[in-house]
Short mmCIF file of C-alpha atoms in Angstrom, two decimals:
data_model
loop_
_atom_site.label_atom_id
_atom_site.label_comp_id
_atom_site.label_asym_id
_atom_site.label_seq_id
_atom_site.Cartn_x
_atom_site.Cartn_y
_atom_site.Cartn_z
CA UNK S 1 144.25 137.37 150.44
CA UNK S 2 146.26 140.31 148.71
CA UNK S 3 147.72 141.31 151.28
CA UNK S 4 149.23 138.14 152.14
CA UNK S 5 150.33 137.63 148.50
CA UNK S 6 151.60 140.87 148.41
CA UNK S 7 153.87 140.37 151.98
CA UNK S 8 155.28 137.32 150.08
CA UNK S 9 158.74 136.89 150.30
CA UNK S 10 161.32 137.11 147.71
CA UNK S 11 158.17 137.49 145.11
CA UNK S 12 158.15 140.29 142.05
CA UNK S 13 154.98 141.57 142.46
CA UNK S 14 154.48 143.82 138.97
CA UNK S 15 151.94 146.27 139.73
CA UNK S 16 150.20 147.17 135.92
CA UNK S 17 147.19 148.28 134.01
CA UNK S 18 144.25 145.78 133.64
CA UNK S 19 144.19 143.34 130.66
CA UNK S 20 142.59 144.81 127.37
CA UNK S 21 139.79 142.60 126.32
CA UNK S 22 141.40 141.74 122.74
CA UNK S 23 143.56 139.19 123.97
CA UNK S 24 146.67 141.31 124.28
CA UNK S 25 148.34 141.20 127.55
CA UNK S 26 148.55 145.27 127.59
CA UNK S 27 147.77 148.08 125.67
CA UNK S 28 150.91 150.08 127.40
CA UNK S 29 154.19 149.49 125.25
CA UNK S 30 156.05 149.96 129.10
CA UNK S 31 153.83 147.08 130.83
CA UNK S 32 154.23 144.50 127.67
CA UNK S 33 158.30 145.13 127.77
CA UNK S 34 158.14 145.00 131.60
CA UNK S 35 156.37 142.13 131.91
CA UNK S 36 157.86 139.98 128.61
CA UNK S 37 161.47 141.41 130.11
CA UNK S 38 160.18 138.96 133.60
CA UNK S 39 159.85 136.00 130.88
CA UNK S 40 162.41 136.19 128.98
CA UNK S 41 164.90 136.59 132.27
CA UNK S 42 162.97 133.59 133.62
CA UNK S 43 161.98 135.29 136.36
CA UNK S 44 158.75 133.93 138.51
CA UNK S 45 156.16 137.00 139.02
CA UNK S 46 153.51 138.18 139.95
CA UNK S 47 150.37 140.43 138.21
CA UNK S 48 148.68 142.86 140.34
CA UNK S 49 145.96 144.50 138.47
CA UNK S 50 144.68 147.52 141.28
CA UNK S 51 145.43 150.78 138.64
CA UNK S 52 147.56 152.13 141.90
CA UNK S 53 150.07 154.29 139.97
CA UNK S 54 153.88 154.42 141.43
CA UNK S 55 154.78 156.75 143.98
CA UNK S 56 156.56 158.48 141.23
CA UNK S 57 153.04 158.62 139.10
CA UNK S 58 154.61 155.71 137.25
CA UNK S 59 153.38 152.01 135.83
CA UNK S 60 154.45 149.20 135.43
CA UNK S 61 156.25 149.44 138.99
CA UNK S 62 157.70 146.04 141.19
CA UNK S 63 157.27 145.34 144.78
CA UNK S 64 160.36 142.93 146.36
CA UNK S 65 160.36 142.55 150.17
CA UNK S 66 158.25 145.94 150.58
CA UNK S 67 160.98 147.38 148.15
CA UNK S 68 159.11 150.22 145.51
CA UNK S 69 160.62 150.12 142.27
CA UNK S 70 159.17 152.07 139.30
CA UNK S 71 160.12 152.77 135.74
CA UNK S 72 161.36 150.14 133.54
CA UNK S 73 164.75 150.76 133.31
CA UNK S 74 165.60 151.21 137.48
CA UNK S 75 163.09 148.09 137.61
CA UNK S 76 165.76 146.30 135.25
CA UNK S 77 168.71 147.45 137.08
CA UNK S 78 167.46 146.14 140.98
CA UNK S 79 166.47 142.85 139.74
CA UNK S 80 170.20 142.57 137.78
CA UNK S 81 171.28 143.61 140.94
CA UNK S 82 169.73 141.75 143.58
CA UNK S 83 168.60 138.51 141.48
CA UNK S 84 172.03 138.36 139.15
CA UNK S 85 170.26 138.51 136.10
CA UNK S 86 171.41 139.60 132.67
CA UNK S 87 170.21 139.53 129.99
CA UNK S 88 173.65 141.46 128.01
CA UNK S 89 175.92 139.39 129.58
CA UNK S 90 176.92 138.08 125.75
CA UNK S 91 176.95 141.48 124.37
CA UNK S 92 180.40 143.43 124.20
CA UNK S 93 180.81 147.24 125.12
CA UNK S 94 179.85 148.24 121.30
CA UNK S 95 177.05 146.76 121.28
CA UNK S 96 175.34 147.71 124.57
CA UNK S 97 175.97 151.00 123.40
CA UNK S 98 173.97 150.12 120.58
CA UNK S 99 171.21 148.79 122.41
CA UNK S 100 171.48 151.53 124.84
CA UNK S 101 170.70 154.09 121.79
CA UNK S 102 168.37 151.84 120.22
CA UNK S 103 166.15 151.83 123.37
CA UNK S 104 166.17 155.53 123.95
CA UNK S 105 165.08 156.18 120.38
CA UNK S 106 162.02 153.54 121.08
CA UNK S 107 161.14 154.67 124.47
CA UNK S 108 161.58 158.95 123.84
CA UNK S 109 160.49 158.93 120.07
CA UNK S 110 158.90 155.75 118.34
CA UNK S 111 156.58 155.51 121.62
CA UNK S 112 155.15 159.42 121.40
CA UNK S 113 153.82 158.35 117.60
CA UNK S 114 152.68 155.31 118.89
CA UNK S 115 150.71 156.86 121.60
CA UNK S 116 149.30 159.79 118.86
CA UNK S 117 148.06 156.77 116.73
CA UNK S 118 146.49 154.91 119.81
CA UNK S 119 144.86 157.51 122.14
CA UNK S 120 144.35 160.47 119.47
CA UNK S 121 143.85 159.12 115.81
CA UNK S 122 142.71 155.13 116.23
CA UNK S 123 140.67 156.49 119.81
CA UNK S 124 137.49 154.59 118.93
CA UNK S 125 139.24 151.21 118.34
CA UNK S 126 141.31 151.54 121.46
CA UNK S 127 137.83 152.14 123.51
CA UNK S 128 136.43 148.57 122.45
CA UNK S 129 139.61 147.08 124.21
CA UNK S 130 139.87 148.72 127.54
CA UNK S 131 138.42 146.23 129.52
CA UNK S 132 136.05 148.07 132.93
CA UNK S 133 132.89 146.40 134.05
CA UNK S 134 129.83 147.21 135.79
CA UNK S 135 126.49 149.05 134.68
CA UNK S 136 127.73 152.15 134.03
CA UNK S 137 131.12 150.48 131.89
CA UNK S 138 130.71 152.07 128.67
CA UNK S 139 130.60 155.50 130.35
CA UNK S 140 133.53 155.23 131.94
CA UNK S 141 135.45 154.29 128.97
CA UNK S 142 134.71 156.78 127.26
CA UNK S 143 135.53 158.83 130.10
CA UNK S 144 138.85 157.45 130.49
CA UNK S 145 139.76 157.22 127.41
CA UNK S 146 138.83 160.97 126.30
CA UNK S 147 140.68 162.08 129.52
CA UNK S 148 143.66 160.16 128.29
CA UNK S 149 143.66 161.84 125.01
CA UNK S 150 143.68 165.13 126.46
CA UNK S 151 146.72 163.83 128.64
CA UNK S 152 148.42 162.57 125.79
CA UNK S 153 148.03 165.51 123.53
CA UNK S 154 149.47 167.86 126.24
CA UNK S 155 152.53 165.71 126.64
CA UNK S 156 152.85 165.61 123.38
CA UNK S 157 153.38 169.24 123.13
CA UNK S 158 155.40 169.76 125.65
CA UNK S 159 157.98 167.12 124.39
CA UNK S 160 157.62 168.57 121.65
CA UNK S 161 157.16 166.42 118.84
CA UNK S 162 153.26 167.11 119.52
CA UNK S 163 153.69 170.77 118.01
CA UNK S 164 154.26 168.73 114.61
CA UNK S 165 150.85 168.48 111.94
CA UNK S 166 149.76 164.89 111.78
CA UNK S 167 151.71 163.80 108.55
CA UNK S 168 155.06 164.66 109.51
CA UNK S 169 154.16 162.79 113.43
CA UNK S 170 153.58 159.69 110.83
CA UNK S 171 156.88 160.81 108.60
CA UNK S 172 158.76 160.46 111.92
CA UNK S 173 157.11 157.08 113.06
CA UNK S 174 157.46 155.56 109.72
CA UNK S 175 161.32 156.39 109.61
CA UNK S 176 161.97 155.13 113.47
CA UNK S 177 160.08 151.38 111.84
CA UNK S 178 162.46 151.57 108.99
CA UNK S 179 165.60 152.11 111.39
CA UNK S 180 164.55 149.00 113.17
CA UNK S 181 163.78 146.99 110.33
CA UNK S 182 167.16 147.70 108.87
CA UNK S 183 168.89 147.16 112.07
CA UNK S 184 166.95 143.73 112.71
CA UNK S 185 167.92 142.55 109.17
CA UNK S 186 167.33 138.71 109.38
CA UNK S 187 168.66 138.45 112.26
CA UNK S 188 166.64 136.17 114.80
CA UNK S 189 167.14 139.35 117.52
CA UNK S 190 167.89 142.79 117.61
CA UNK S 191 171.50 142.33 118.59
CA UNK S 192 171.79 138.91 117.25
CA UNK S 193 170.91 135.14 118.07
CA UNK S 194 170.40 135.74 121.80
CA UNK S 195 167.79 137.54 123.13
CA UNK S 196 168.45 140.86 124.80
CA UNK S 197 167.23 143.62 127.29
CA UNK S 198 166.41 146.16 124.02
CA UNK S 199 164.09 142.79 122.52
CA UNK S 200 161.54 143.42 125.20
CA UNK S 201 161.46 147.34 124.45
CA UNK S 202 161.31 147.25 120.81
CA UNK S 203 158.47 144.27 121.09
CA UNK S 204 156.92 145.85 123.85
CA UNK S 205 156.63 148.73 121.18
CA UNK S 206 156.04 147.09 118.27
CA UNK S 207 153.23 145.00 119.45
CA UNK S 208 151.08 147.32 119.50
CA UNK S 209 151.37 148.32 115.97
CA UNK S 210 150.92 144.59 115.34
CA UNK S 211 147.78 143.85 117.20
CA UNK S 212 146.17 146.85 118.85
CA UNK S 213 145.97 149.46 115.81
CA UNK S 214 143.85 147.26 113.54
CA UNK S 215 144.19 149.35 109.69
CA UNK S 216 146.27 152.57 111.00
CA UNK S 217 149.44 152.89 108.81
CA UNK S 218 151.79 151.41 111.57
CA UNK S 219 149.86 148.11 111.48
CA UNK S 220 149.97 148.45 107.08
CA UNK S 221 153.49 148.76 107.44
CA UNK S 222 154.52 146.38 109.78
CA UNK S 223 152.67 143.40 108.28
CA UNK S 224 153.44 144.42 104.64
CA UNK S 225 156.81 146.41 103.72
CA UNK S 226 158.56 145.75 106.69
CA UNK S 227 157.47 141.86 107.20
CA UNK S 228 160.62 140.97 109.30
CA UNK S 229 159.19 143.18 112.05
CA UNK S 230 156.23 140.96 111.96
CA UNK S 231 157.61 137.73 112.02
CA UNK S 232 160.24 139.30 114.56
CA UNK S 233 157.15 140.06 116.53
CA UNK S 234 155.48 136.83 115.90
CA UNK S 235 158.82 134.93 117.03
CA UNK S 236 158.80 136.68 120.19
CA UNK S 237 155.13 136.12 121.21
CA UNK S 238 155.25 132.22 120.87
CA UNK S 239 158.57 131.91 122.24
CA UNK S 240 157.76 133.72 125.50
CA UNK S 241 153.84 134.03 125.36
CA UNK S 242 152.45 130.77 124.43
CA UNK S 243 149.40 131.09 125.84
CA UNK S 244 148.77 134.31 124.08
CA UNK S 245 146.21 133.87 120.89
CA UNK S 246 144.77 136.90 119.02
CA UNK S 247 141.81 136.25 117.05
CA UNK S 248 143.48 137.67 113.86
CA UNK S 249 146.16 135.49 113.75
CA UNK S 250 147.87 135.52 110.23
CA UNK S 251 149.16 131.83 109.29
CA UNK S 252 150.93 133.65 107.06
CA UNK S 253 153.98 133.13 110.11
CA UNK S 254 152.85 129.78 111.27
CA UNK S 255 154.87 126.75 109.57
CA UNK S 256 152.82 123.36 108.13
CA UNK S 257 154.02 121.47 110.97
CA UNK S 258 152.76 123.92 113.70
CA UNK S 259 149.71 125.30 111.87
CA UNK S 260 147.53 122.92 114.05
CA UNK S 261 149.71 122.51 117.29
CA UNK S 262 149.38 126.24 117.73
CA UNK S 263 145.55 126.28 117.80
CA UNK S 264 145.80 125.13 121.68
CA UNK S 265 146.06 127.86 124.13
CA UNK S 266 145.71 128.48 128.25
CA UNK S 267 144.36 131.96 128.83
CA UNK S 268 146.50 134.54 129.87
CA UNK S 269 147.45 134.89 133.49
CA UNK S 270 146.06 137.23 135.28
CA UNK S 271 146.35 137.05 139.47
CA UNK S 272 148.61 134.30 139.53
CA UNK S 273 152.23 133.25 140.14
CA UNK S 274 153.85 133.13 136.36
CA UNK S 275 156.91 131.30 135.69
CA UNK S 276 159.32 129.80 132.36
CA UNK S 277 160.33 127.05 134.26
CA UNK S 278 160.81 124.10 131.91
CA UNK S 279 160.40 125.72 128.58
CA UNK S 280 162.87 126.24 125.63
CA UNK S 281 166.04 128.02 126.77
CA UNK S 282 168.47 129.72 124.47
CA UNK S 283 170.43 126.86 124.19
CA UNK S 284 168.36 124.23 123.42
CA UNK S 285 169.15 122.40 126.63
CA UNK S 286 166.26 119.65 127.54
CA UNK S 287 162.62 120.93 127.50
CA UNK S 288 159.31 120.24 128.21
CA UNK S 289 157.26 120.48 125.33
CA UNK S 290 154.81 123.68 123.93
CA UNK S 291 152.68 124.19 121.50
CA UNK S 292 155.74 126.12 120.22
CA UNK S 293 157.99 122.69 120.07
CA UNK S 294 157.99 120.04 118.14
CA UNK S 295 158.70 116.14 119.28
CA UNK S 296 162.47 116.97 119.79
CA UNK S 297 161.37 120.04 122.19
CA UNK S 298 163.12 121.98 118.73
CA UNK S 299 161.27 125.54 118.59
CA UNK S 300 159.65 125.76 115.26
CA UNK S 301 160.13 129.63 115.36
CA UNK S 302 163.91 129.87 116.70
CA UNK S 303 165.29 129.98 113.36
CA UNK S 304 166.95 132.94 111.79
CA UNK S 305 164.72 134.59 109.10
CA UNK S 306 165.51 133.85 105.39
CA UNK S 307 164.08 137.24 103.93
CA UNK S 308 164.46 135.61 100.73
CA UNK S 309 163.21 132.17 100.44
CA UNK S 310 160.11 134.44 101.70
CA UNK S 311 160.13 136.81 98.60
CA UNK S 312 160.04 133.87 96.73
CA UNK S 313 157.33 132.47 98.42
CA UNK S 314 155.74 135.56 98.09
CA UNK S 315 156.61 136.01 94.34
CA UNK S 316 154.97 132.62 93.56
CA UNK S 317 151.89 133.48 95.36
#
């Protein structure tokens, strides 16, 4: 039956690691932008959850018509290539330079403290969400996971930021959040009202300092200082996973008319074809309706953020 899926034609298979048992579709920042990247392109795929790495040593990688693809951003430039999709098609030169630089500093900076915070520091909490089973599961988590702290902590030296002490690793995280949050602003995306490539990197990023790093100081300061982040986050994840519920959601982001429309959810997929066919598109063309919709098909979390009709809130609270 795999291999018949897997000979399908025309079909994106995304080859990635297994689902993490908190609800989160992946605890690798590369596999959440890879796959939320398919979504938000509207592109039909496929998960294929073996833990065969790349030919390159890589994951996420694609298969299309027994064509190997791996690393996210050669993934990104076949299927613009061979599909015609784009998702920068409204951005000018300036700002895909932008974007270009933004991604870089998320994917060869902000992801290095991320990774310190998940696989050296916050170790024990990542352990209870790798999902293996069998008799001897536990075992093997803690196998894996050690083995991948060892891993980590030698790349981590030899890019170098590893050879820093602890504090000024969270110094340098800390700044790359505050860079975001400032370029973000209250705008609905990073680069404006549209969605973008660099969205799916920066929430494939942030995410995991949202959900999978339950009291480190990324998750403090990404759900209290800088709260446009969050709801950033939280605008993403119901726009383009709908079906994905955490059991700490904060209805702190959730609006009155939603707060109990939200509460119905379809697990996540996990060997199946996935597609956005018939759901809300950028321009609010006709729609089938989500719990993220209201009557009119109008997304309830599409607007732009007012920062400050939320201090107020806030301030009255």
């Amino acid at each position: 039956r795999k291999e018949q899926e897997l000979d399908s034609k025309d079909a994106i298979i995304l080859h990635q690691f297994s689902r993490p048992s908190n609800g989160v579709p992946s605890l690798s920042p590369f596999c959440l932008k890879m796959e939320t990247y398919l979504r938000m392109a509207d592109l039909p795929y496929q998960n294929y959850f073996d833990g065969k790495l790349s030919p390159q040593g890589k994951m996420p990688w694609i298969e299309y018509n027994h064509k190997k693809v791996s690393g996210t951003e050669f993934i990104i430039d076949f299927l613009e290539e061979k599909l015609g999709v784009n998702l920068n098609k409204h951005l000018g030169p300036h700002e895909r330079a932008v974007s270009r630089a933004v991604t870089k500093m998320v994917e060869e900076h902000f992801y290095w403290t991320l990774a310190y915070c998940q696989w050296v520091e916050n170790l024990h909490e990542t352990q209870k969400m790798v999902s293996l089973f069998g008799p001897f599961s536990d075992l093997l988590k803690w196998i894996l996971c050690h083995l991948t702290k060892g891993i980590v902590k030698r790349e981590m030296y030899g890019h170098g930021i590893g050879r820093f002490s602890e504090e000024e690793m969270y110094t340098l995280m800390e700044k790359d959040m505050r860079t975001l949050a400032g370029l973000l602003g209250d705008k609905k995306y990073i680069m404006g009202p549209k969605v973008s490539t660099v969205d799916a990197t920066v929430f494939g990023h942030l995410a995991q300092a949202m959900w999978t790093l339950p009291g480190t100081r990324p998750e403090r300061l990404i759900k209290g200082e800088l709260i446009n982040l969050a709801m950033y986050c939280e605008r993403i994840r119901r726009k383009f996973w709908p079906e994905w519920h955490h059991d700490d959601d904060n209805t702190l982001y959730e609006s009155e008319e939603s707060s109990e429309a939200s509460k119905t959810y379809s697990p996540l997929q996990d060997f199946s074809f996935y597609s956005r066919t018939e759901t809300f598109d950028e321009e609010g063309n006709s729609i089938s309706q989500t719990p993220d919709t209201d009557y009119t098909g109008h997304s309830l979390f599409d607007s732009d953020v007012d920062m400050d009709d939320y201090r107020d809130h806030e301030q009255c609270k």
